[in-house]
PDB file of C-alpha atoms in Angstrom:
ATOM      1  CA  MET A  30       9.852   9.412 -18.178  1.00  0.00           C
ATOM      2  CA  ASP A  31      13.650   9.149 -17.821  1.00  0.00           C
ATOM      3  CA  LEU A  32      15.192  11.043 -14.920  1.00  0.00           C
ATOM      4  CA  GLY A  33      17.525  12.841 -17.301  1.00  0.00           C
ATOM      5  CA  SER A  34      14.780  14.038 -19.632  1.00  0.00           C
ATOM      6  CA  ILE A  35      14.094  17.760 -19.866  1.00  0.00           C
ATOM      7  CA  TYR A  36      10.408  16.857 -19.575  1.00  0.00           C
ATOM      8  CA  PHE A  37      10.877  14.800 -16.391  1.00  0.00           C
ATOM      9  CA  TRP A  38       9.619  17.345 -13.869  1.00  0.00           C
ATOM     10  CA  ASP A  39       6.698  18.740 -15.850  1.00  0.00           C
ATOM     11  CA  SER A  40       5.513  15.239 -16.712  1.00  0.00           C
ATOM     12  CA  LEU A  41       5.763  14.014 -13.127  1.00  0.00           C
ATOM     13  CA  LYS A  42       3.981  17.064 -11.719  1.00  0.00           C
ATOM     14  CA  LYS A  43       1.193  16.563 -14.239  1.00  0.00           C
ATOM     15  CA  ASP A  44       0.737  12.929 -13.153  1.00  0.00           C
ATOM     16  CA  VAL A  45       0.764  13.837  -9.450  1.00  0.00           C
ATOM     17  CA  ASP A  46      -1.644  16.753  -9.916  1.00  0.00           C
ATOM     18  CA  LYS A  47      -4.041  14.533 -11.837  1.00  0.00           C
ATOM     19  CA  ALA A  48      -3.945  11.844  -9.137  1.00  0.00           C
ATOM     20  CA  ILE A  49      -4.530  14.412  -6.395  1.00  0.00           C
ATOM     21  CA  ALA A  50      -7.477  15.800  -8.360  1.00  0.00           C
ATOM     22  CA  ILE A  51      -8.966  12.287  -8.424  1.00  0.00           C
ATOM     23  CA  LYS A  52      -8.318  12.002  -4.673  1.00  0.00           C
ATOM     24  CA  THR A  53     -10.045  15.284  -3.866  1.00  0.00           C
ATOM     25  CA  MET A  54     -13.003  14.851  -6.221  1.00  0.00           C
ATOM     26  CA  GLY A  55     -14.788  12.772  -3.610  1.00  0.00           C
ATOM     27  CA  HIS A  56     -16.783   9.628  -4.163  1.00  0.00           C
ATOM     28  CA  ASP A  57     -19.927  10.630  -2.304  1.00  0.00           C
ATOM     29  CA  GLN A  58     -22.308   9.464  -5.014  1.00  0.00           C
ATOM     30  CA  ILE A  59     -20.787   5.985  -5.068  1.00  0.00           C
ATOM     31  CA  ILE A  60     -20.998   5.635  -1.288  1.00  0.00           C
ATOM     32  CA  SER A  61     -24.547   6.998  -1.236  1.00  0.00           C
ATOM     33  CA  ASP A  62     -25.677   4.565  -3.932  1.00  0.00           C
ATOM     34  CA  LEU A  63     -23.974   1.660  -2.159  1.00  0.00           C
ATOM     35  CA  LYS A  64     -25.617   2.495   1.160  1.00  0.00           C
ATOM     36  CA  LYS A  65     -28.956   2.586  -0.639  1.00  0.00           C
ATOM     37  CA  ALA A  66     -28.308  -0.829  -2.187  1.00  0.00           C
ATOM     38  CA  LEU A  67     -27.243  -2.358   1.136  1.00  0.00           C
ATOM     39  CA  CYS A  68     -29.734  -0.641   3.441  1.00  0.00           C
ATOM     40  CA  SER A  69     -31.928  -3.722   3.976  1.00  0.00           C
ATOM     41  CA  ASP A  70     -29.153  -6.129   4.971  1.00  0.00           C
ATOM     42  CA  PHE A  71     -26.664  -3.627   6.407  1.00  0.00           C
ATOM     43  CA  PRO A  72     -28.556  -0.644   7.863  1.00  0.00           C
ATOM     44  CA  ASP A  73     -26.399   2.144   9.325  1.00  0.00           C
ATOM     45  CA  THR A  74     -23.219   0.221   8.484  1.00  0.00           C
ATOM     46  CA  PRO A  75     -20.073   2.373   8.139  1.00  0.00           C
ATOM     47  CA  ILE A  76     -18.545   2.334   4.658  1.00  0.00           C
ATOM     48  CA  TYR A  77     -14.996   3.509   3.908  1.00  0.00           C
ATOM     49  CA  THR A  78     -13.115   4.189   0.687  1.00  0.00           C
ATOM     50  CA  PHE A  79      -9.424   3.411   0.314  1.00  0.00           C
ATOM     51  CA  GLY A  80      -6.836   2.418  -2.286  1.00  0.00           C
ATOM     52  CA  SER A  81      -4.950   4.379  -4.938  1.00  0.00           C
ATOM     53  CA  ARG A  82      -7.824   6.813  -5.545  1.00  0.00           C
ATOM     54  CA  ILE A  83      -7.805   7.806  -1.887  1.00  0.00           C
ATOM     55  CA  MET A  84      -4.009   7.977  -1.569  1.00  0.00           C
ATOM     56  CA  GLY A  85      -3.549  10.313  -4.532  1.00  0.00           C
ATOM     57  CA  LEU A  86      -1.858   7.704  -6.715  1.00  0.00           C
ATOM     58  CA  ALA A  87      -4.622   6.857  -9.179  1.00  0.00           C
ATOM     59  CA  SER A  88      -5.190   7.335 -12.880  1.00  0.00           C
ATOM     60  CA  ASP A  89      -8.557   7.747 -14.596  1.00  0.00           C
ATOM     61  CA  GLY A  90      -9.044   4.000 -14.981  1.00  0.00           C
ATOM     62  CA  SER A  91      -8.140   3.034 -11.422  1.00  0.00           C
ATOM     63  CA  ASP A  92     -10.576   1.004  -9.349  1.00  0.00           C
ATOM     64  CA  LEU A  93     -12.087   2.300  -6.120  1.00  0.00           C
ATOM     65  CA  ASP A  94     -11.597   0.103  -3.062  1.00  0.00           C
ATOM     66  CA  ILE A  95     -14.520   0.093  -0.635  1.00  0.00           C
ATOM     67  CA  TYR A  96     -14.732  -1.448   2.811  1.00  0.00           C
ATOM     68  CA  VAL A  97     -18.106  -2.304   4.386  1.00  0.00           C
ATOM     69  CA  HIS A  98     -17.682  -2.552   8.160  1.00  0.00           C
ATOM     70  CA  ALA A  99     -20.295  -5.270   8.583  1.00  0.00           C
ATOM     71  CA  TYR A 100     -21.205  -7.251  11.687  1.00  0.00           C
ATOM     72  CA  GLY A 101     -18.545  -9.756  12.696  1.00  0.00           C
ATOM     73  CA  ASN A 102     -15.598  -7.800  11.303  1.00  0.00           C
ATOM     74  CA  ASP A 103     -14.244  -6.657  14.667  1.00  0.00           C
ATOM     75  CA  VAL A 104     -12.975 -10.135  15.527  1.00  0.00           C
ATOM     76  CA  TYR A 105      -9.533 -10.951  14.145  1.00  0.00           C
ATOM     77  CA  THR A 106      -9.246 -14.218  12.227  1.00  0.00           C
ATOM     78  CA  ASP A 107      -6.600 -15.600   9.889  1.00  0.00           C
ATOM     79  CA  LYS A 108      -9.270 -16.938   7.527  1.00  0.00           C
ATOM     80  CA  PRO A 109     -12.700 -15.682   6.418  1.00  0.00           C
ATOM     81  CA  THR A 110     -15.456 -16.751   8.796  1.00  0.00           C
ATOM     82  CA  HIS A 111     -18.867 -18.133   7.896  1.00  0.00           C
ATOM     83  CA  THR A 112     -20.339 -14.726   8.764  1.00  0.00           C
ATOM     84  CA  MET A 113     -17.979 -12.975   6.345  1.00  0.00           C
ATOM     85  CA  LEU A 114     -18.835 -15.373   3.517  1.00  0.00           C
ATOM     86  CA  THR A 115     -22.529 -14.875   4.242  1.00  0.00           C
ATOM     87  CA  ASN A 116     -21.986 -11.119   4.031  1.00  0.00           C
ATOM     88  CA  GLN A 117     -20.304 -11.611   0.654  1.00  0.00           C
ATOM     89  CA  MET A 118     -23.397 -13.396  -0.642  1.00  0.00           C
ATOM     90  CA  LYS A 119     -25.709 -10.709   0.768  1.00  0.00           C
ATOM     91  CA  ILE A 120     -23.698  -7.882  -0.815  1.00  0.00           C
ATOM     92  CA  ALA A 121     -23.561  -9.658  -4.181  1.00  0.00           C
ATOM     93  CA  ASN A 122     -27.325 -10.229  -4.143  1.00  0.00           C
ATOM     94  CA  ALA A 123     -28.016  -6.633  -3.111  1.00  0.00           C
ATOM     95  CA  ILE A 124     -25.924  -5.360  -6.027  1.00  0.00           C
ATOM     96  CA  ARG A 125     -27.796  -7.622  -8.444  1.00  0.00           C
ATOM     97  CA  MET A 126     -31.082  -6.205  -7.145  1.00  0.00           C
ATOM     98  CA  SER A 127     -29.847  -2.621  -7.638  1.00  0.00           C
ATOM     99  CA  SER A 128     -29.265  -2.754 -11.373  1.00  0.00           C
ATOM    100  CA  GLU A 129     -30.221   0.894 -11.822  1.00  0.00           C
ATOM    101  CA  ASN A 130     -26.880   2.010 -10.379  1.00  0.00           C
ATOM    102  CA  TRP A 131     -24.746  -1.127 -10.288  1.00  0.00           C
ATOM    103  CA  ILE A 132     -23.409  -3.909 -12.497  1.00  0.00           C
ATOM    104  CA  PHE A 133     -22.376  -7.075 -10.691  1.00  0.00           C
ATOM    105  CA  ILE A 134     -19.090  -8.423 -12.121  1.00  0.00           C
ATOM    106  CA  ARG A 135     -17.979 -11.321  -9.917  1.00  0.00           C
ATOM    107  CA  THR A 136     -17.089 -12.489  -6.436  1.00  0.00           C
ATOM    108  CA  VAL A 137     -13.496 -13.218  -5.434  1.00  0.00           C
ATOM    109  CA  ASP A 138     -12.637 -15.833  -2.819  1.00  0.00           C
ATOM    110  CA  GLY A 139      -9.455 -16.188  -0.774  1.00  0.00           C
ATOM    111  CA  MET A 140      -8.063 -14.639   2.386  1.00  0.00           C
ATOM    112  CA  CYS A 141      -9.797 -11.341   1.632  1.00  0.00           C
ATOM    113  CA  PRO A 142     -13.090 -12.059  -0.183  1.00  0.00           C
ATOM    114  CA  LEU A 143     -14.409  -9.375  -2.519  1.00  0.00           C
ATOM    115  CA  VAL A 144     -17.433  -8.398  -4.530  1.00  0.00           C
ATOM    116  CA  VAL A 145     -16.362  -6.728  -7.775  1.00  0.00           C
ATOM    117  CA  VAL A 146     -18.865  -4.292  -9.274  1.00  0.00           C
ATOM    118  CA  ARG A 147     -19.159  -1.327 -11.611  1.00  0.00           C
ATOM    119  CA  HIS A 148     -20.919   1.881 -10.606  1.00  0.00           C
ATOM    120  CA  LYS A 149     -23.014   2.871 -13.627  1.00  0.00           C
ATOM    121  CA  PRO A 150     -23.304   6.667 -13.141  1.00  0.00           C
ATOM    122  CA  THR A 151     -19.516   7.127 -12.840  1.00  0.00           C
ATOM    123  CA  ASN A 152     -18.394   4.000 -14.754  1.00  0.00           C
ATOM    124  CA  ILE A 153     -15.894   3.307 -11.948  1.00  0.00           C
ATOM    125  CA  MET A 154     -14.996  -0.275 -11.087  1.00  0.00           C
ATOM    126  CA  CYS A 155     -15.194  -0.999  -7.359  1.00  0.00           C
ATOM    127  CA  ASP A 156     -13.756  -3.787  -5.224  1.00  0.00           C
ATOM    128  CA  ILE A 157     -15.991  -4.179  -2.181  1.00  0.00           C
ATOM    129  CA  SER A 158     -14.369  -5.843   0.838  1.00  0.00           C
ATOM    130  CA  PHE A 159     -16.001  -6.606   4.159  1.00  0.00           C
ATOM    131  CA  SER A 160     -13.638  -8.778   6.181  1.00  0.00           C
ATOM    132  CA  ARG A 161     -10.790  -6.570   7.416  1.00  0.00           C
ATOM    133  CA  LYS A 162     -10.672  -2.839   8.050  1.00  0.00           C
ATOM    134  CA  ILE A 163      -6.890  -3.050   8.369  1.00  0.00           C
ATOM    135  CA  SER A 164      -6.453  -2.174   4.665  1.00  0.00           C
ATOM    136  CA  ALA A 165      -8.398   1.068   5.095  1.00  0.00           C
ATOM    137  CA  ASP A 166      -6.399   1.842   8.246  1.00  0.00           C
ATOM    138  CA  GLN A 167      -3.156   1.273   6.341  1.00  0.00           C
ATOM    139  CA  ASN A 168      -4.274   3.820   3.769  1.00  0.00           C
ATOM    140  CA  ASN A 169      -4.843   6.366   6.525  1.00  0.00           C
ATOM    141  CA  LEU A 170      -1.259   5.826   7.646  1.00  0.00           C
ATOM    142  CA  VAL A 171       0.100   6.154   4.097  1.00  0.00           C
ATOM    143  CA  ASN A 172      -1.841   9.388   3.576  1.00  0.00           C
ATOM    144  CA  TYR A 173      -0.389  10.729   6.823  1.00  0.00           C
ATOM    145  CA  ILE A 174       3.137   9.797   5.701  1.00  0.00           C
ATOM    146  CA  PHE A 175       2.540  11.536   2.372  1.00  0.00           C
ATOM    147  CA  GLU A 176       1.540  14.628   4.347  1.00  0.00           C
ATOM    148  CA  LEU A 177       4.733  14.418   6.413  1.00  0.00           C
ATOM    149  CA  GLN A 178       6.964  13.960   3.351  1.00  0.00           C
ATOM    150  CA  PRO A 179       5.115  14.957   0.157  1.00  0.00           C
ATOM    151  CA  ILE A 180       8.128  13.868  -1.896  1.00  0.00           C
ATOM    152  CA  ALA A 181       7.143  10.259  -1.106  1.00  0.00           C
ATOM    153  CA  ARG A 182       4.017  10.534  -3.274  1.00  0.00           C
ATOM    154  CA  TYR A 183       6.102  11.912  -6.155  1.00  0.00           C
ATOM    155  CA  MET A 184       8.542   9.028  -5.812  1.00  0.00           C
ATOM    156  CA  VAL A 185       5.831   6.358  -5.815  1.00  0.00           C
ATOM    157  CA  THR A 186       4.085   7.985  -8.778  1.00  0.00           C
ATOM    158  CA  TYR A 187       7.307   8.014 -10.782  1.00  0.00           C
ATOM    159  CA  LEU A 188       8.251   4.459  -9.817  1.00  0.00           C
ATOM    160  CA  ARG A 189       4.890   3.019 -10.837  1.00  0.00           C
ATOM    161  CA  GLY A 190       5.255   4.478 -14.317  1.00  0.00           C
ATOM    162  CA  TRP A 191       8.912   3.469 -14.501  1.00  0.00           C
ATOM    163  CA  ALA A 192       8.132  -0.149 -13.570  1.00  0.00           C
ATOM    164  CA  GLN A 193       5.349  -0.328 -16.135  1.00  0.00           C
ATOM    165  CA  LYS A 194       7.621   1.058 -18.851  1.00  0.00           C
ATOM    166  CA  HIS A 195      10.309  -1.544 -18.130  1.00  0.00           C
ATOM    167  CA  GLY A 196       7.975  -4.517 -17.785  1.00  0.00           C
ATOM    168  CA  LEU A 197       8.514  -4.955 -14.040  1.00  0.00           C
ATOM    169  CA  THR A 198       4.926  -6.057 -13.612  1.00  0.00           C
ATOM    170  CA  LYS A 199       5.415  -7.798 -10.249  1.00  0.00           C
ATOM    171  CA  PHE A 200       6.556  -4.539  -8.657  1.00  0.00           C
ATOM    172  CA  ARG A 201       3.153  -3.032  -7.953  1.00  0.00           C
ATOM    173  CA  GLY A 202       2.222   0.285  -6.393  1.00  0.00           C
ATOM    174  CA  HIS A 203       1.681  -1.083  -2.879  1.00  0.00           C
ATOM    175  CA  ILE A 204       5.195  -2.573  -2.932  1.00  0.00           C
ATOM    176  CA  PHE A 205       6.747   0.718  -4.026  1.00  0.00           C
ATOM    177  CA  ILE A 206       4.885   2.542  -1.248  1.00  0.00           C
ATOM    178  CA  LEU A 207       6.580   0.341   1.344  1.00  0.00           C
ATOM    179  CA  MET A 208       9.974   0.479  -0.375  1.00  0.00           C
ATOM    180  CA  VAL A 209       9.850   4.281  -0.606  1.00  0.00           C
ATOM    181  CA  ILE A 210       8.821   4.657   3.039  1.00  0.00           C
ATOM    182  CA  PHE A 211      11.616   2.315   4.142  1.00  0.00           C
ATOM    183  CA  PHE A 212      14.186   4.122   1.991  1.00  0.00           C
ATOM    184  CA  LEU A 213      13.200   7.510   3.449  1.00  0.00           C
ATOM    185  CA  GLN A 214      13.428   6.029   6.947  1.00  0.00           C
ATOM    186  CA  ILE A 215      16.930   4.739   6.194  1.00  0.00           C
ATOM    187  CA  ARG A 216      17.890   8.217   4.991  1.00  0.00           C
ATOM    188  CA  GLY A 217      16.544   9.811   8.177  1.00  0.00           C
ATOM    189  CA  LYS A 218      13.581  11.499   6.484  1.00  0.00           C
ATOM    190  CA  LEU A 219      10.732   9.533   8.114  1.00  0.00           C
ATOM    191  CA  PRO A 220      10.168   7.922  11.530  1.00  0.00           C
ATOM    192  CA  SER A 221       9.571   4.205  11.899  1.00  0.00           C
ATOM    193  CA  ILE A 222       6.014   2.911  12.107  1.00  0.00           C
ATOM    194  CA  LYS A 223       6.985   1.467  15.486  1.00  0.00           C
ATOM    195  CA  ASP A 224       7.673   4.994  16.748  1.00  0.00           C
ATOM    196  CA  LEU A 225       4.319   6.227  15.423  1.00  0.00           C
ATOM    197  CA  GLN A 226       2.587   3.404  17.314  1.00  0.00           C
ATOM    198  CA  ALA A 227       4.629   3.605  20.521  1.00  0.00           C
ATOM    199  CA  ASN A 228       2.626   2.851  23.695  1.00  0.00           C
ATOM    200  CA  LEU A 229      -0.536   2.033  21.724  1.00  0.00           C
ATOM    201  CA  PRO A 230      -2.145  -1.350  22.454  1.00  0.00           C
ATOM    202  CA  PRO A 231      -3.040  -3.850  19.698  1.00  0.00           C
ATOM    203  CA  ASN A 232      -6.581  -3.193  18.503  1.00  0.00           C
ATOM    204  CA  PHE A 233      -7.074  -5.895  15.853  1.00  0.00           C
ATOM    205  CA  GLY A 234      -5.911  -9.271  17.105  1.00  0.00           C
ATOM    206  CA  PRO A 235      -2.132  -9.012  17.623  1.00  0.00           C
ATOM    207  CA  TRP A 236      -1.856  -5.982  15.329  1.00  0.00           C
ATOM    208  CA  LYS A 237      -1.916  -2.229  15.840  1.00  0.00           C
ATOM    209  CA  THR A 238      -3.846  -0.369  13.144  1.00  0.00           C
ATOM    210  CA  ASN A 239      -3.892   3.040  14.829  1.00  0.00           C
ATOM    211  CA  PHE A 240      -1.072   5.560  15.150  1.00  0.00           C
ATOM    212  CA  VAL A 241      -0.226   8.934  16.634  1.00  0.00           C
ATOM    213  CA  LYS A 242       0.065  11.936  14.328  1.00  0.00           C
ATOM    214  CA  LEU A 243       3.332  13.602  15.229  1.00  0.00           C
ATOM    215  CA  GLY A 244       5.185  16.184  13.164  1.00  0.00           C
ATOM    216  CA  LEU A 245       8.653  15.542  11.777  1.00  0.00           C
ATOM    217  CA  SER A 246      10.068  17.971  14.332  1.00  0.00           C
ATOM    218  CA  SER A 247       9.177  15.424  17.033  1.00  0.00           C
ATOM    219  CA  PHE A 248      11.816  13.174  15.464  1.00  0.00           C
ATOM    220  CA  ASN A 249      14.311  15.949  14.692  1.00  0.00           C
ATOM    221  CA  MET A 250      13.537  15.606  10.976  1.00  0.00           C
ATOM    222  CA  LYS A 251      12.675  18.119   8.264  1.00  0.00           C
ATOM    223  CA  THR A 252      10.518  18.091   5.161  1.00  0.00           C
ATOM    224  CA  VAL A 253      12.463  17.460   1.962  1.00  0.00           C
ATOM    225  CA  ALA A 254      12.145  20.347  -0.491  1.00  0.00           C
ATOM    226  CA  LEU A 255       9.785  19.568  -3.340  1.00  0.00           C
ATOM    227  CA  ASN A 256      11.502  20.648  -6.545  1.00  0.00           C
ATOM    228  CA  GLU A 257      12.962  19.117  -9.679  1.00  0.00           C
ATOM    229  CA  SER A 258      16.506  18.807  -8.367  1.00  0.00           C
ATOM    230  CA  GLU A 259      15.538  17.208  -5.046  1.00  0.00           C
ATOM    231  CA  VAL A 260      13.130  14.719  -6.618  1.00  0.00           C
ATOM    232  CA  ARG A 261      15.616  13.713  -9.306  1.00  0.00           C
ATOM    233  CA  ASN A 262      18.441  13.290  -6.784  1.00  0.00           C
ATOM    234  CA  ILE A 263      16.411  11.318  -4.275  1.00  0.00           C
ATOM    235  CA  LEU A 264      15.116   8.976  -6.980  1.00  0.00           C
ATOM    236  CA  LYS A 265      18.676   8.389  -8.164  1.00  0.00           C
ATOM    237  CA  ASP A 266      19.632   7.628  -4.563  1.00  0.00           C
ATOM    238  CA  PHE A 267      16.654   5.242  -4.315  1.00  0.00           C
ATOM    239  CA  PHE A 268      17.820   3.344  -7.393  1.00  0.00           C
ATOM    240  CA  GLY A 269      21.356   3.174  -6.055  1.00  0.00           C
ATOM    241  CA  TYR A 270      20.236   1.880  -2.669  1.00  0.00           C
ATOM    242  CA  TYR A 271      18.021  -0.879  -4.027  1.00  0.00           C
ATOM    243  CA  SER A 272      20.488  -1.886  -6.749  1.00  0.00           C
ATOM    244  CA  GLU A 273      22.878  -2.921  -3.961  1.00  0.00           C
ATOM    245  CA  PHE A 274      20.419  -4.043  -1.270  1.00  0.00           C
ATOM    246  CA  ASN A 275      21.182  -7.515   0.121  1.00  0.00           C
ATOM    247  CA  TYR A 276      17.782  -9.074  -0.552  1.00  0.00           C
ATOM    248  CA  ALA A 277      18.900 -12.581   0.425  1.00  0.00           C
ATOM    249  CA  GLN A 278      19.842 -11.494   3.939  1.00  0.00           C
ATOM    250  CA  LEU A 279      17.844  -8.352   4.737  1.00  0.00           C
ATOM    251  CA  ILE A 280      14.203  -7.327   5.055  1.00  0.00           C
ATOM    252  CA  VAL A 281      12.522  -4.175   3.790  1.00  0.00           C
ATOM    253  CA  CYS A 282      10.990  -3.357   7.169  1.00  0.00           C
ATOM    254  CA  PRO A 283       9.094  -0.037   7.469  1.00  0.00           C
ATOM    255  CA  TRP A 284       7.808  -1.036  10.902  1.00  0.00           C
ATOM    256  CA  LEU A 285      11.328  -0.841  12.351  1.00  0.00           C
ATOM    257  CA  GLY A 286      12.621   1.657   9.796  1.00  0.00           C
ATOM    258  CA  LYS A 287      16.084   0.114   9.730  1.00  0.00           C
ATOM    259  CA  GLU A 288      17.909  -2.712   7.996  1.00  0.00           C
ATOM    260  CA  LEU A 289      17.247  -6.047   9.656  1.00  0.00           C
ATOM    261  CA  ARG A 290      18.576  -9.505   8.890  1.00  0.00           C
ATOM    262  CA  ARG A 291      15.986 -12.177   8.150  1.00  0.00           C
ATOM    263  CA  THR A 292      17.352 -14.337  10.941  1.00  0.00           C
ATOM    264  CA  MET A 293      16.768 -11.552  13.484  1.00  0.00           C
ATOM    265  CA  ILE A 294      13.117 -10.870  12.736  1.00  0.00           C
ATOM    266  CA  GLN A 295      11.740 -12.955  15.613  1.00  0.00           C
ATOM    267  CA  ALA A 296      13.711 -10.996  18.192  1.00  0.00           C
ATOM    268  CA  HIS A 297      12.420  -7.641  16.940  1.00  0.00           C
ATOM    269  CA  MET A 298       8.730  -8.308  16.331  1.00  0.00           C
ATOM    270  CA  PRO A 299       6.113  -7.412  18.958  1.00  0.00           C
ATOM    271  CA  SER A 300       4.474 -10.079  21.071  1.00  0.00           C
ATOM    272  CA  GLY A 301       1.879 -11.956  19.055  1.00  0.00           C
ATOM    273  CA  SER A 302       3.740 -11.911  15.752  1.00  0.00           C
ATOM    274  CA  GLN A 303       6.692 -14.089  16.734  1.00  0.00           C
ATOM    275  CA  ARG A 304       4.802 -17.208  15.667  1.00  0.00           C
ATOM    276  CA  TYR A 305       5.311 -16.058  12.070  1.00  0.00           C
ATOM    277  CA  TYR A 306       9.083 -16.395  12.297  1.00  0.00           C
ATOM    278  CA  CYS A 307       9.216 -19.116   9.633  1.00  0.00           C
ATOM    279  CA  LEU A 308       7.673 -16.771   7.053  1.00  0.00           C
ATOM    280  CA  TYR A 309      10.554 -14.336   7.180  1.00  0.00           C
ATOM    281  CA  VAL A 310      13.558 -16.628   7.154  1.00  0.00           C
ATOM    282  CA  SER A 311      12.287 -18.865   4.370  1.00  0.00           C
ATOM    283  CA  ASP A 312      14.739 -19.044   1.479  1.00  0.00           C
ATOM    284  CA  ARG A 313      11.864 -19.317  -0.972  1.00  0.00           C
ATOM    285  CA  HIS A 314      11.222 -15.559  -0.784  1.00  0.00           C
ATOM    286  CA  ALA A 315      13.361 -13.644  -3.282  1.00  0.00           C
ATOM    287  CA  ILE A 316      12.513 -10.406  -1.495  1.00  0.00           C
ATOM    288  CA  ILE A 317      10.715  -9.669   1.759  1.00  0.00           C
ATOM    289  CA  VAL A 318       8.789  -6.405   1.988  1.00  0.00           C
ATOM    290  CA  GLN A 319       7.035  -6.466   5.335  1.00  0.00           C
ATOM    291  CA  ASP A 320       3.582  -4.981   5.677  1.00  0.00           C
ATOM    292  CA  MET A 321       3.455  -1.951   7.984  1.00  0.00           C
ATOM    293  CA  MET A 322       0.653  -3.280  10.194  1.00  0.00           C
ATOM    294  CA  HIS A 323      -0.031  -6.911   9.308  1.00  0.00           C
ATOM    295  CA  LEU A 324       3.469  -7.886  10.341  1.00  0.00           C
ATOM    296  CA  ASN A 325       3.247 -11.523   9.286  1.00  0.00           C
ATOM    297  CA  GLN A 326       2.717 -10.603   5.631  1.00  0.00           C
ATOM    298  CA  ASN A 327       5.343 -10.348   2.913  1.00  0.00           C
ATOM    299  CA  LYS A 328       3.752  -8.005   0.382  1.00  0.00           C
ATOM    300  CA  ALA A 329       6.348  -8.972  -2.235  1.00  0.00           C
ATOM    301  CA  PHE A 330       5.676 -12.719  -2.094  1.00  0.00           C
ATOM    302  CA  PRO A 331       4.785 -12.988  -5.842  1.00  0.00           C
ATOM    303  CA  ILE A 332       8.221 -11.681  -6.868  1.00  0.00           C
ATOM    304  CA  ALA A 333      10.528 -14.447  -8.114  1.00  0.00           C
ATOM    305  CA  GLN A 334      14.320 -14.396  -8.378  1.00  0.00           C
ATOM    306  CA  HIS A 335      14.255 -13.528 -12.084  1.00  0.00           C
ATOM    307  CA  ASP A 336      11.909 -10.599 -11.369  1.00  0.00           C
ATOM    308  CA  LEU A 337      14.289  -9.358  -8.694  1.00  0.00           C
ATOM    309  CA  ARG A 338      17.323  -9.680 -10.972  1.00  0.00           C
ATOM    310  CA  SER A 339      15.577  -7.582 -13.612  1.00  0.00           C
ATOM    311  CA  PHE A 340      14.639  -4.967 -11.017  1.00  0.00           C
ATOM    312  CA  LYS A 341      18.187  -4.721  -9.659  1.00  0.00           C
ATOM    313  CA  ALA A 342      19.622  -4.422 -13.170  1.00  0.00           C
ATOM    314  CA  LYS A 343      17.197  -1.623 -14.064  1.00  0.00           C
ATOM    315  CA  CYS A 344      17.972   0.153 -10.792  1.00  0.00           C
ATOM    316  CA  LYS A 345      21.686  -0.055 -11.548  1.00  0.00           C
ATOM    317  CA  ASP A 346      21.102   1.358 -15.033  1.00  0.00           C
ATOM    318  CA  MET A 347      19.165   4.290 -13.575  1.00  0.00           C
ATOM    319  CA  LYS A 348      21.906   4.968 -11.048  1.00  0.00           C
ATOM    320  CA  MET A 349      24.702   4.841 -13.625  1.00  0.00           C
ATOM    321  CA  ASN A 350      22.969   6.686 -16.459  1.00  0.00           C
ATOM    322  CA  THR A 351      21.369   9.574 -14.567  1.00  0.00           C
ATOM    323  CA  LYS A 352      23.465  12.705 -14.232  1.00  0.00           C
TER     324      LYS A 352
END
């Protein structure tokens, strides 16, 4: 929906309300059925849900992300261990043996192995992970940020639909979450992730996945009013900011919450992440959107220069053509 449309606000509210309804519906049956399927190999194992359905950003057809906190997952590794790959096989076999409630789809290899399944009673596709709880922890942080500044959820919801409409397929929801958070930090509406993690020790290898829940008043900030005028204006400001952002020189860095040159990243990262210096200054990245917790990851690595040019042009159009 165009920002200037008379239907803009009603349409956006409808999308947000629907996503929040999905978030609050609960997924107890899915978790219960999964625990039943895994009880022999993974008794009393904690299971967490995360992803767009849990952040209030989903549509009816969205997948549910599930994390199984299996044995061996507390040790940080850059690559999947033999134990993790064994767990993948066990989960896949358990799903196959539980055909009453589950349909096995496939396994996915890579840095974060998955078992992809469908839950029959709800017809919801599920991506089951079991190697890193950091993704679930990131979702907890995003949900907290959405509570601090509810306008952030409205912005991400709008931007996902806007990107889809304009064929900006490489700009996915998780990228917009980080870009929106960073933009609101730049505008003095949100604290940095560094401030939310101040004085906390790393708890997953070199990374911090926990944070302190502080109100905006602790940072001398206020909640942005949630109404049609404010949302329209802040989205226009978002488009203006990113239409002129110096992507070749700067990093979208929610951890620091301020503009940072690529060449300065090593000096500003916490101990333990400096060895990833080469990732950030590499000219091969059209855009660098740093993960909030896994600080050696560029979440926008699939975006090529032509994708970025299209994005900047569309942002400029939105800035110029919105009253």
